[in-house]
Short mmCIF file of C-alpha atoms in Angstrom, two decimals:
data_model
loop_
_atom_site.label_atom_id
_atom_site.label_comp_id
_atom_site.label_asym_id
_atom_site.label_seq_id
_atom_site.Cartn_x
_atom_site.Cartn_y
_atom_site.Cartn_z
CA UNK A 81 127.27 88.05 85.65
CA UNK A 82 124.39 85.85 85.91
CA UNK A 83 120.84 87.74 86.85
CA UNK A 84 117.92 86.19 88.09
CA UNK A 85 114.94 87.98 86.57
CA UNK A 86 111.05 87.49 87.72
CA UNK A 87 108.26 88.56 86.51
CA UNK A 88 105.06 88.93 88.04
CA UNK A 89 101.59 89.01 86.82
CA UNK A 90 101.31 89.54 83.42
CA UNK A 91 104.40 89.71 82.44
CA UNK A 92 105.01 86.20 82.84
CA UNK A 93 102.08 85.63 80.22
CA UNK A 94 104.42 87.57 77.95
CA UNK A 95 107.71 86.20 78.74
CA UNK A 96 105.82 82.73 78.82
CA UNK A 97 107.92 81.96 82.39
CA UNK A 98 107.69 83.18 85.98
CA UNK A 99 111.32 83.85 86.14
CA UNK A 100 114.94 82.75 84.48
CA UNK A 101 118.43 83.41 84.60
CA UNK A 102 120.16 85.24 82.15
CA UNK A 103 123.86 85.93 81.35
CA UNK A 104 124.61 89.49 81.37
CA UNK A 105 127.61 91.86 81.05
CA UNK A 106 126.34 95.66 80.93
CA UNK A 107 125.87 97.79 83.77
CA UNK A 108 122.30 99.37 84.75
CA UNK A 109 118.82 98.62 84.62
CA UNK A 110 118.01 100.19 81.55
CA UNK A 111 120.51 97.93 79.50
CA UNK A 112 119.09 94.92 81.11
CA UNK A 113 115.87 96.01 79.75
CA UNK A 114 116.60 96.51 76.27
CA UNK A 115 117.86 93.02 76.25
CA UNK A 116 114.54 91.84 77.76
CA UNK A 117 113.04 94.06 74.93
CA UNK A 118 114.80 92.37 72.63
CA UNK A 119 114.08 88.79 73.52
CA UNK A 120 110.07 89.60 74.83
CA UNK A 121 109.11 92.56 72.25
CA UNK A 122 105.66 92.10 73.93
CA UNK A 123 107.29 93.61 77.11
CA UNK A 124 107.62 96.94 75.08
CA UNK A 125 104.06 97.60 75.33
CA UNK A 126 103.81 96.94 78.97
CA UNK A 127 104.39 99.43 82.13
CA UNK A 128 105.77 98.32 85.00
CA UNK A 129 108.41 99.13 87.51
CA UNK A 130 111.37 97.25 88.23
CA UNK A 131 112.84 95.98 91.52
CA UNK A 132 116.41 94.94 92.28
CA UNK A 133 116.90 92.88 95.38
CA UNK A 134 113.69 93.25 96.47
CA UNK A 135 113.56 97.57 96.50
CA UNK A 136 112.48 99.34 93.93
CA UNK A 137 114.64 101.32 91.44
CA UNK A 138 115.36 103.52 88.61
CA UNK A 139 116.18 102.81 84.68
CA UNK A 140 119.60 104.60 85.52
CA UNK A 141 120.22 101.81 88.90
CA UNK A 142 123.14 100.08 88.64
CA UNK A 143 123.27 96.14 88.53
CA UNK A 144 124.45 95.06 91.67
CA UNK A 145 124.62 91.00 90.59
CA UNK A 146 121.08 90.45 92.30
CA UNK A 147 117.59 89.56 91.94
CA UNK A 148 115.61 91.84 89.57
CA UNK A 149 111.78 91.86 89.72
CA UNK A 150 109.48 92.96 86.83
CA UNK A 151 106.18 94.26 88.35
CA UNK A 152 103.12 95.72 86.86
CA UNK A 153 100.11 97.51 87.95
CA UNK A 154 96.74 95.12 89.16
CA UNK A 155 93.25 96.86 88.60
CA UNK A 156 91.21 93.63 89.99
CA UNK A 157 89.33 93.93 93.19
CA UNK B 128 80.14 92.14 127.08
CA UNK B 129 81.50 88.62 125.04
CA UNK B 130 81.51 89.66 122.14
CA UNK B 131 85.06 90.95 122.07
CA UNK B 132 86.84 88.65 124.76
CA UNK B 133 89.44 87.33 122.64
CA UNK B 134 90.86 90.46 121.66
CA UNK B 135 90.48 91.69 125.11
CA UNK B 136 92.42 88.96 126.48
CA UNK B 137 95.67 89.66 124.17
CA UNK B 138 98.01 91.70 125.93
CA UNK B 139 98.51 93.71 123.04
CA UNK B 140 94.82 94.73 122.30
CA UNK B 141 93.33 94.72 126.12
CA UNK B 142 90.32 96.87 126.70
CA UNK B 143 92.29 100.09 125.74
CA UNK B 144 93.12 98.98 122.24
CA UNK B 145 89.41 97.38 121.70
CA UNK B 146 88.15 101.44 122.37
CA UNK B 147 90.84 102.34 120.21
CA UNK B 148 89.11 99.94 117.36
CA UNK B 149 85.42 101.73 118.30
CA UNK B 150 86.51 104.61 118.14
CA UNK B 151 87.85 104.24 114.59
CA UNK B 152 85.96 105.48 111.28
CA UNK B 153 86.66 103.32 108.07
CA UNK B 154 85.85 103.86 104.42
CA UNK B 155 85.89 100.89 102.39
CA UNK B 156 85.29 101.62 98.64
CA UNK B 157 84.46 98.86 96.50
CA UNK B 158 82.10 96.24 98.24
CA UNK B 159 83.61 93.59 95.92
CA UNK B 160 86.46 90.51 96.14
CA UNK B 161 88.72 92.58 98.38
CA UNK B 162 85.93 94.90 99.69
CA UNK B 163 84.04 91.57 101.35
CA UNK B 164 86.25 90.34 103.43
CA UNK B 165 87.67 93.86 104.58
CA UNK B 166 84.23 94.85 105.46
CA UNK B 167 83.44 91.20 107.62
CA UNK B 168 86.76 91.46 108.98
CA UNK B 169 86.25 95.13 110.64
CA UNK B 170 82.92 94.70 111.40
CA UNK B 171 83.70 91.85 112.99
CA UNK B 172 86.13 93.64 115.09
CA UNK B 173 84.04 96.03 116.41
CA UNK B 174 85.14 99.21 114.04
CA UNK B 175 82.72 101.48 115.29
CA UNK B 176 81.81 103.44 111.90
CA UNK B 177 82.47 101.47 108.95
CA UNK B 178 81.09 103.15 105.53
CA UNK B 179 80.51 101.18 102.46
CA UNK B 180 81.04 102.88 98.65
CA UNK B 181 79.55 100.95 95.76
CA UNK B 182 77.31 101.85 92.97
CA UNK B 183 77.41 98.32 91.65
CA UNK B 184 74.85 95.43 91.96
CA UNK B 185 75.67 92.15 93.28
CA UNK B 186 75.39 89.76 90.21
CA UNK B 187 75.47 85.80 90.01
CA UNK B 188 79.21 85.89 89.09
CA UNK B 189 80.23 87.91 91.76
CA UNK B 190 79.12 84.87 94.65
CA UNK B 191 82.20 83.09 93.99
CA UNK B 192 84.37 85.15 95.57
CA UNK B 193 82.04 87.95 97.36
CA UNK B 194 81.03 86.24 100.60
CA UNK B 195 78.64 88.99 102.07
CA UNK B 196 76.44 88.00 99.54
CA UNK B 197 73.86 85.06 98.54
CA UNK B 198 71.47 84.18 96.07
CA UNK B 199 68.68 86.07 98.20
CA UNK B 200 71.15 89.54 97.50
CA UNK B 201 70.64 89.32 93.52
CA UNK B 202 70.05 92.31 91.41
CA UNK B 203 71.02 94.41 95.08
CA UNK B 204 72.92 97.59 95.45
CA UNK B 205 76.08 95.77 96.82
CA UNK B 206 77.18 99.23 99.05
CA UNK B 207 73.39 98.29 100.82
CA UNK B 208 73.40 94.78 100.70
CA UNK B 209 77.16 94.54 102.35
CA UNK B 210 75.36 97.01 104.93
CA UNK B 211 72.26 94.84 105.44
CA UNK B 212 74.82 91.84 106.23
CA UNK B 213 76.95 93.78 108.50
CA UNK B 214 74.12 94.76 110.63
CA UNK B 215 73.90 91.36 110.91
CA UNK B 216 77.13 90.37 111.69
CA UNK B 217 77.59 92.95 114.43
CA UNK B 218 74.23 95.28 115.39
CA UNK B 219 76.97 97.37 117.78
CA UNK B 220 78.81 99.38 115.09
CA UNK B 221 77.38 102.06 113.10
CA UNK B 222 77.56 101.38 109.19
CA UNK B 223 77.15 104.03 105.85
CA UNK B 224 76.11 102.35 102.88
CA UNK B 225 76.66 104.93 99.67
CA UNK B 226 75.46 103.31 96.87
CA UNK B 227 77.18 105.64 94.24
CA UNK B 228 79.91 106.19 92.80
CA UNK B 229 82.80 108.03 93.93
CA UNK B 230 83.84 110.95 91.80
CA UNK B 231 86.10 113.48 92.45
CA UNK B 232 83.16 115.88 92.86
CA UNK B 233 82.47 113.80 96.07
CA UNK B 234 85.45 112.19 97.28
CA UNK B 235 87.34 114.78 99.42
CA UNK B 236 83.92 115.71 101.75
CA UNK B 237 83.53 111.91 101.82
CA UNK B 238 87.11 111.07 103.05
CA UNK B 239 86.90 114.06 105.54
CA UNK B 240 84.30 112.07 107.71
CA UNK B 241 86.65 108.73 108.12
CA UNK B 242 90.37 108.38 109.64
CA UNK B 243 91.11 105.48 107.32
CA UNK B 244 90.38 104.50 103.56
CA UNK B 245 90.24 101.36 102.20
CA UNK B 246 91.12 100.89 98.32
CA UNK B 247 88.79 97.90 97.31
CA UNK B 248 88.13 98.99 93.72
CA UNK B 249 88.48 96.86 90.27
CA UNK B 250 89.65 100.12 88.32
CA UNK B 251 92.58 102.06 87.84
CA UNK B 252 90.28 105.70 87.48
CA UNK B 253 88.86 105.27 91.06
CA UNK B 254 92.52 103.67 92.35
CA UNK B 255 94.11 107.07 91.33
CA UNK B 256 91.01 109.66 92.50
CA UNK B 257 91.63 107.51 96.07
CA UNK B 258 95.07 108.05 96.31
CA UNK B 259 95.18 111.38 94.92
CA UNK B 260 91.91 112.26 97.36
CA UNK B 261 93.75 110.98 99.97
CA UNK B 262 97.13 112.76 99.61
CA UNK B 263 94.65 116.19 99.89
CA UNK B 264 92.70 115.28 102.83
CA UNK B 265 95.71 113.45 104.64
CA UNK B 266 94.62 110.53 105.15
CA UNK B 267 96.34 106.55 105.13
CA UNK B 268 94.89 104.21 102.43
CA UNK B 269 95.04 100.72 102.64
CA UNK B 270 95.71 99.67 99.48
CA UNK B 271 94.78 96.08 97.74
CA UNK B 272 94.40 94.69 94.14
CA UNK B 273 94.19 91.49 91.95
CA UNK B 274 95.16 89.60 89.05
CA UNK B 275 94.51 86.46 88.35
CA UNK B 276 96.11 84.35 91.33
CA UNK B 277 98.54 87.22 92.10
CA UNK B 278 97.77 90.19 94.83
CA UNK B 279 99.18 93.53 96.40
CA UNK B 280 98.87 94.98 99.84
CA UNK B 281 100.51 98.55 100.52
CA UNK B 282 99.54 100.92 102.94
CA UNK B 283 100.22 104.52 101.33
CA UNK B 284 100.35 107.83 102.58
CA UNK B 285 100.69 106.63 106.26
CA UNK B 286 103.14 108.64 108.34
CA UNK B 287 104.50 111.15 106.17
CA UNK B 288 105.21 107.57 103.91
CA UNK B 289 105.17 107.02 99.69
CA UNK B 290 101.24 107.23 97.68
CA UNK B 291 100.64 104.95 95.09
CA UNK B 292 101.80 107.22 92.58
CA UNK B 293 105.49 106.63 94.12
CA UNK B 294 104.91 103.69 92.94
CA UNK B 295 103.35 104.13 89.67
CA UNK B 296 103.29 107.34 88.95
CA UNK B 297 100.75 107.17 85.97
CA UNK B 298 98.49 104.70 84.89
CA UNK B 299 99.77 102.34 82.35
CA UNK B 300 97.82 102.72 78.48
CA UNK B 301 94.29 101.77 78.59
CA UNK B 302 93.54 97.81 77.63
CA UNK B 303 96.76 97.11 79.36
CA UNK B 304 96.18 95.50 82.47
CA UNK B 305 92.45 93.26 82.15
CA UNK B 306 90.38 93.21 85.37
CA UNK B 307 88.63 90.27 87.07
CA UNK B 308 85.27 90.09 85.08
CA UNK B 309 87.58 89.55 81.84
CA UNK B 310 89.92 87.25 82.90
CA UNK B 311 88.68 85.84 85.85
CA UNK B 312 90.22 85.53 89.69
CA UNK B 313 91.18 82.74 91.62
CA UNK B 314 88.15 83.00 94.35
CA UNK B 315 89.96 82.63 97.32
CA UNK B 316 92.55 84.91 96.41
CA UNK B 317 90.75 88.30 97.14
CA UNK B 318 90.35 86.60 100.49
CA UNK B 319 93.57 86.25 101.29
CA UNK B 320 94.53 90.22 99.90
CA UNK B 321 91.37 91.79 101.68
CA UNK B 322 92.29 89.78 104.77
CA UNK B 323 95.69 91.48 104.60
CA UNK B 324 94.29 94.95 104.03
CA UNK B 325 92.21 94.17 107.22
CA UNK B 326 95.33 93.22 109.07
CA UNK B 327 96.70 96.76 108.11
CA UNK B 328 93.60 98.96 109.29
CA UNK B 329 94.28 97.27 112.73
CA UNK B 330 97.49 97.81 113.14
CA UNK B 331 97.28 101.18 112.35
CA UNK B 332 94.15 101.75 114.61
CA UNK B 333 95.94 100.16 117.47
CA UNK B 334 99.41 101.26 115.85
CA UNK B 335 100.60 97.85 116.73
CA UNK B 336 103.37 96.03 115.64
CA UNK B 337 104.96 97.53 111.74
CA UNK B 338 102.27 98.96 109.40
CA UNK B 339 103.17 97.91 105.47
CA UNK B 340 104.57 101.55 104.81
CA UNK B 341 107.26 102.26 102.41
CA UNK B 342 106.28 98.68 101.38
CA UNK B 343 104.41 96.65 98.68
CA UNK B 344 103.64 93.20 99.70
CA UNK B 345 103.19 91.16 96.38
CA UNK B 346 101.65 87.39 97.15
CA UNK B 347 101.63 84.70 94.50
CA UNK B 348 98.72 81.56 95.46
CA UNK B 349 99.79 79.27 93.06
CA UNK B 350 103.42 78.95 94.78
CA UNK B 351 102.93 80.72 98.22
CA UNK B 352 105.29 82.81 97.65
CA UNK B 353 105.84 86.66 98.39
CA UNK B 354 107.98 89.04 97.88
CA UNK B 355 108.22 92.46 100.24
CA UNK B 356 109.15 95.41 98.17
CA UNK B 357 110.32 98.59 99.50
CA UNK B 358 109.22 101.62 97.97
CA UNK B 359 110.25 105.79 97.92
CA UNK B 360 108.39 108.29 98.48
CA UNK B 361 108.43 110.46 95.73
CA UNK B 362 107.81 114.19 96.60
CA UNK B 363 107.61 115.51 93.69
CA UNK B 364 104.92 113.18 92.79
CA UNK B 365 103.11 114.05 95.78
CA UNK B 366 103.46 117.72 95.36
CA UNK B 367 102.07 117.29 91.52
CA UNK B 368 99.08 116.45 93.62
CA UNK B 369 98.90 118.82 95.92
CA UNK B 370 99.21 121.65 93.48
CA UNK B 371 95.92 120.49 91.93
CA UNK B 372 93.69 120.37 95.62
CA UNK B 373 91.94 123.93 94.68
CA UNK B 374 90.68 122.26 91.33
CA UNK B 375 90.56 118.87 92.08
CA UNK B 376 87.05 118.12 91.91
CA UNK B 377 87.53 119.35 88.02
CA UNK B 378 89.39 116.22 87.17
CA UNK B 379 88.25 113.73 85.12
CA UNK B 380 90.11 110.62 86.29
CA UNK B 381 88.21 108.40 83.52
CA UNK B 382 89.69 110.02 80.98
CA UNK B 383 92.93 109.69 82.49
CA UNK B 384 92.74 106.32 83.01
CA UNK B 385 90.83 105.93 79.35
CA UNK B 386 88.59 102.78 79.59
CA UNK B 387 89.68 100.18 77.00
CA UNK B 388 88.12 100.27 73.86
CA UNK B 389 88.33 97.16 71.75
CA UNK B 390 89.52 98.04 68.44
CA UNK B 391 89.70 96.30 64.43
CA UNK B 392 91.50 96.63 61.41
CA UNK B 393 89.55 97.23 58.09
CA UNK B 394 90.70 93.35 56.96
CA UNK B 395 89.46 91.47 59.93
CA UNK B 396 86.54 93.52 60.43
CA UNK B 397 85.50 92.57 57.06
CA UNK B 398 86.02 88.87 57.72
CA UNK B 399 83.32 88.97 60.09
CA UNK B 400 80.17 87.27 59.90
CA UNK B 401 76.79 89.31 60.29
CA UNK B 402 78.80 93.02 60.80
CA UNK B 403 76.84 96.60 60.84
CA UNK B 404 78.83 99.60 59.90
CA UNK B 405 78.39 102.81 61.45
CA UNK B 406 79.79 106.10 60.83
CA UNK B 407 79.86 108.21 63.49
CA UNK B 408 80.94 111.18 61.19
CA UNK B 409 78.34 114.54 61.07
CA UNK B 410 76.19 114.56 58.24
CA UNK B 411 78.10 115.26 54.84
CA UNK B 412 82.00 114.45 55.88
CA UNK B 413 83.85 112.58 53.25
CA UNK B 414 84.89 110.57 51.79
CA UNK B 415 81.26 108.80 51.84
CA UNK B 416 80.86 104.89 52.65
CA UNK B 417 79.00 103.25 49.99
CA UNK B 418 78.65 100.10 51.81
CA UNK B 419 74.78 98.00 52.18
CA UNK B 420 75.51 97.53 55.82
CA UNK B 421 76.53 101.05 56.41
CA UNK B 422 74.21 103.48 58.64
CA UNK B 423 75.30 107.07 59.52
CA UNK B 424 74.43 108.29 63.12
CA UNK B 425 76.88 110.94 64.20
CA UNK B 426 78.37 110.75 67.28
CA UNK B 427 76.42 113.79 69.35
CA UNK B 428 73.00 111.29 68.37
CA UNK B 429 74.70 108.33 69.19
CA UNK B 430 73.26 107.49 72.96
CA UNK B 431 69.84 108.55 71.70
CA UNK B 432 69.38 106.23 68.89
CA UNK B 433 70.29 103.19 71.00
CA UNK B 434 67.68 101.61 70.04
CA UNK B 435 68.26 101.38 66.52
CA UNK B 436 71.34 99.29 66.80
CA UNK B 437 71.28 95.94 66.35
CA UNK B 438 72.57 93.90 69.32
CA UNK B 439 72.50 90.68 67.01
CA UNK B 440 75.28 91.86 64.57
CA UNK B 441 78.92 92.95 65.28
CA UNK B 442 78.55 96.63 65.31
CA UNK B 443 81.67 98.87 63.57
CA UNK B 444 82.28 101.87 64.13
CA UNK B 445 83.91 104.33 61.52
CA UNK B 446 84.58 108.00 61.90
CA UNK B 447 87.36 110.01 59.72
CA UNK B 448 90.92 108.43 61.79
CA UNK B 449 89.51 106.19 64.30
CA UNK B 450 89.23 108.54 67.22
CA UNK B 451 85.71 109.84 67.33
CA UNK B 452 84.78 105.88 67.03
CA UNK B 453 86.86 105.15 70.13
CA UNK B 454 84.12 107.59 71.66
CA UNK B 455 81.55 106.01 70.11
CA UNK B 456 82.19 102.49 71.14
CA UNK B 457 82.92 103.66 74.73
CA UNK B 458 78.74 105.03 74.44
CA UNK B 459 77.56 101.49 73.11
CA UNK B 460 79.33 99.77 76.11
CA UNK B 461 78.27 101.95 78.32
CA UNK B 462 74.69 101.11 77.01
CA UNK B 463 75.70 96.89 77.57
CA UNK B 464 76.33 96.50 74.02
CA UNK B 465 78.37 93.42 73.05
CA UNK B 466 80.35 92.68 70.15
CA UNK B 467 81.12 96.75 69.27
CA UNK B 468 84.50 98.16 67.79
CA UNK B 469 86.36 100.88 66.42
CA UNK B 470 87.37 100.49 63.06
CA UNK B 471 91.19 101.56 63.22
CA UNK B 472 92.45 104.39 61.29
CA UNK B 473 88.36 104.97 60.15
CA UNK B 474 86.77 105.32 57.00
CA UNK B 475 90.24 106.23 55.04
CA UNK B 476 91.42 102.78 55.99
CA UNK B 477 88.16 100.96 54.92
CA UNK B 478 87.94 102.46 51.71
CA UNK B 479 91.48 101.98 50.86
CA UNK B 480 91.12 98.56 52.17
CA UNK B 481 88.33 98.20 49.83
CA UNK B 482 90.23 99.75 46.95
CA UNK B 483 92.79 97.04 47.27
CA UNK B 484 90.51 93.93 47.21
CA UNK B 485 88.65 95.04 44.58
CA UNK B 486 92.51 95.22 42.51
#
C-alpha cells in the first residue's frame, strides 16, 4: 500500500521533508516505524506520538491505508 | 454602557452571556508570546478577574512578538507590566499580577481561586505541574505552545475530557525539543495560537458552540494548514496523578523535565580555543588532572565561588563519569554563564583521551 506520512515540527528538520509517500507492505504502526527508523535514524532519538487519519493511536494500531502523522511535543510560548 | 455593544448585540452572547464573561475568573500563566494576546484578548472582553503568573522580565527580544509591552516596559516584571497595560486596556475588570514563579508548592491554592487556566508557558516543567495541578483541583486548561512557525491549541481536562498527559504522557529527554529564545519564533505566530486559546476560554465561559476537547488543533503558518487531531483520555494516566494529590507539592517537576545541559567530548573540548577546566570532584578523588588550565572547586562550593570563573573562556566541567558536571553546568547557567559544558564521561575520558594523543 502506499502511506502518506507527515511530520510536524521538528521532525521534518530530521526527515529533511514535511511529508512523503512511501510504499509499504506490513501491518501496524510499529512496523511502519522501524522503517522510518531505518531510513531517518535521527527519528530514534525523538518522542512523539503518532496519528493515523487524523486520531491518535497506538504502536500496536493497525494500518488502515491512510494518512499517518508524526507529532512531537512544543515547549515555546 | 458601550463598551461591550458588539458582543451584546450577537444573539449568541446578549447581555446574559456578557455577565457570564464577568463573572468568569482566569489564570493565565506565562505573560509571554501566547500569554499577550490571551491576556488583551480577555481583558478586552470584559473577563472580570483575570490573574497574571510570571516571574520573568520583559527584555528587548521579547517586543517582537509580546505586544503588551514597549520599550518604556524594559527590565519590568512582565506578570506587573502585562497588569499595568491591562488596567489600561479595560479599568472595569479586576486583574492579579504574581510575579513569581509557579511551583508546585503554590500551584494548587493558586488554581483554587480561578474557574479557568491558561497554559502560556515556554517550558515543559511548568506545562506538566499545570496539567497535573489542574487534574487535582478540577479544573479546564487551555492549552497552547510553539515551535518555530508551527502551534497547538487543546483544551484538556474539560468535561470529564483527556489532560495533556493523554497525550504525552511523559516529557520527551531533556535537550530534545529547543524553545523560542534558542531557535527563534515566527512573531506573529504566538498571535495566532494565543488568539485561539482566547477563542477557547470563551466558549467555555459562555459554553458556546464546541470547545477543542478530546482535540489537538495543530496549525502550520508557513502553508495555512491544520490538522484537527482527536485524542483519548487516558485514565490510567489521570489516575497516576491523582494518586500523588496528598504529596504533590513534594514534586520536583524540574527534575522531571531535566533542563538541557549542553554537553562535550574530551576531543572537541580540547580543540577549543581559550578553555578552563574544572573539576567538580571533592577534594582528593582520583585519578588527579594534571592539566595548566585545570582548577578544582567541588560541586557543594560551586554557586559560591562564582566569581572566580572566568566568563571570557569556555568553561569545562569534569567530575568522575560526567554526571555531577551535568549539575554543575546547570549552577553556572543558572548564574548567566555562557559558553559552559560537561565534559562527557568526566575525568576518565580526558585522561584516556590524553593518554592516546600523547601515543
Amino acid at each position: 500500500m502506499n502511506i502518506t506520512v507527515k511530520y510536524f515540527g521538528l521532525l521534518a528538520e530530521v526527515t529533511k521533508r514535511s511529508q512523503e509517500t512511501i510504499v509499504f507492505n506490513k501491518t501496524t504502526v510499529a512496523h511502519l516505524l522501524e522503517q522510518l527508523y531505518a531510513t531517518y535514524p535521527g527519528l530514534k532519538e525523538k518522542d512523539f506520538q503518532v496519528a493515523q487519519n487524523l486520531e491518535i493511536v497506538t504502536k500496536d494500531a493497525l494500518l488502515t491505508n491512510q494518512e499517518i502523522a508524526l507529532l512531537p511535543p512544543f515547549s515555546g510560548g | 454602557m458601550s463598551r461591550y455593544n458588539r458582543h451584546i448585540i450577537l444573539d449568541e452572547i446578549g447581555q446574559v452571556g456578557q455577565d457570564k464573561i464577568a463573572a468568569a475568573k482566569v489564570l493565565v500563566i506565562g505573560a509571554g508570546g501566547l500569554g499577550c494576546p490571551v491576556l488583551q484578548y480577555l481583558a478586552a472582553a470584559g473577563i472580570g478577574h483575570l490573574g497574571i503568573v510570571d516571574f520573568d522580565l520583559v527584555e528587548e527580544s521579547n517586543l517582537q512578538r509580546q505586544i503588551l509591552f514597549g520599550t518604556s516596559s524594559l527590565g519590568a516584571n512582565k506578570a506587573i507590566a502585562a497588569k499595568n497595560r491591562l488596567a489600561d486596556l479595560n479599568p472595569t475588570i479586576a486583574l492579579t499580577a504574581y510575579p513569581k514563579k509557579l511551583t508546585a508548592k503554590n500551584a494548587l491554592a493558586l488554581f483554587e481561586q480561578y474557574d479557568i487556566i491558561v497554559d502560556g508557558t515556554d517550558n515543559f516543567a511548568t506545562r506538566y505541574l499545570i496539567s497535573d495541578a489542574a487534574i487535582i483541583t478540577n479544573k479546564p486548561v487551555v492549552y497552547g505552545a510553539i515551535y518555530k512557525f508551527e502551534g497547538q491549541v487543546s483544551v484538556f481536562n474539560y468535561a470529564s475530557g483527556p489532560s495533556y498527559r493523554c497525550l504525552f504522557a511523559k516529557p520527551p529527554k531533556a535537550g530534545q525539543v529547543a524553545n523560542c529564545s534558542d531557535v527563534g519564533v515566527l512573531g506573529v505566530l504566538p498571535g495566532i495560537i494565543g488568539s485561539m486559546q482566547a477563542n477557547e476560554v470563551l466558549k467555555i465561559v459562555l459554553e458556546l458552540g464546541e470547545v477543542l476537547s478530546g482535540k489537538l488543533c495543530c496549525y502550520n503558518a508557513k502553508t495555512t494548514q491544520i490538522h484537527t487531531l482527536k485524542v483519548h483520555k487516558s485514565e490510567q494516566e489521570i489516575a497516576q496523578v491523582l494518586a500523588r494529590k496528598n504529596s504533590f507539592h513534594e514534586f520536583d517537576y524540574e527534575a522531571f523535565c531535566e533542563t538541557p545541559v549542553p554537553e562535550i567530548a574530551a576531543k572537541e573540548a580540547l580543540s577549543l580555543k581559550n578553555i578552563q577546566f574544572i573539576d567538580v570532584r571533592e577534594v582528593g578523588e582520583e585519578p588527579a588532572i594534571s592539566l595548566e588550565n585545570c582548577v578544582r572547586i567541588p560541586l557543594e562550593e560551586l554557586a559560591i565561588n562564582i566569581a572566580q570563573i572566568n566568563s571570557e573562556k569556555s568553561n569545562i566541567l569534569v567530575c568522575q563519569t560526567g554526571i555531577r558536571s551535568r549539575k554543575g553546568v546547570s549552577i553556572l547557567i543558572e548564574h548567566h554563564l555562557e559558553n559552559c559544558y560537561s565534559l562527557k564521561g568526566g575525568a576518565i575520558a580526558l585522561l584516556n583521551h590524553l593518554k592516546v594523543e600523547s601515543k
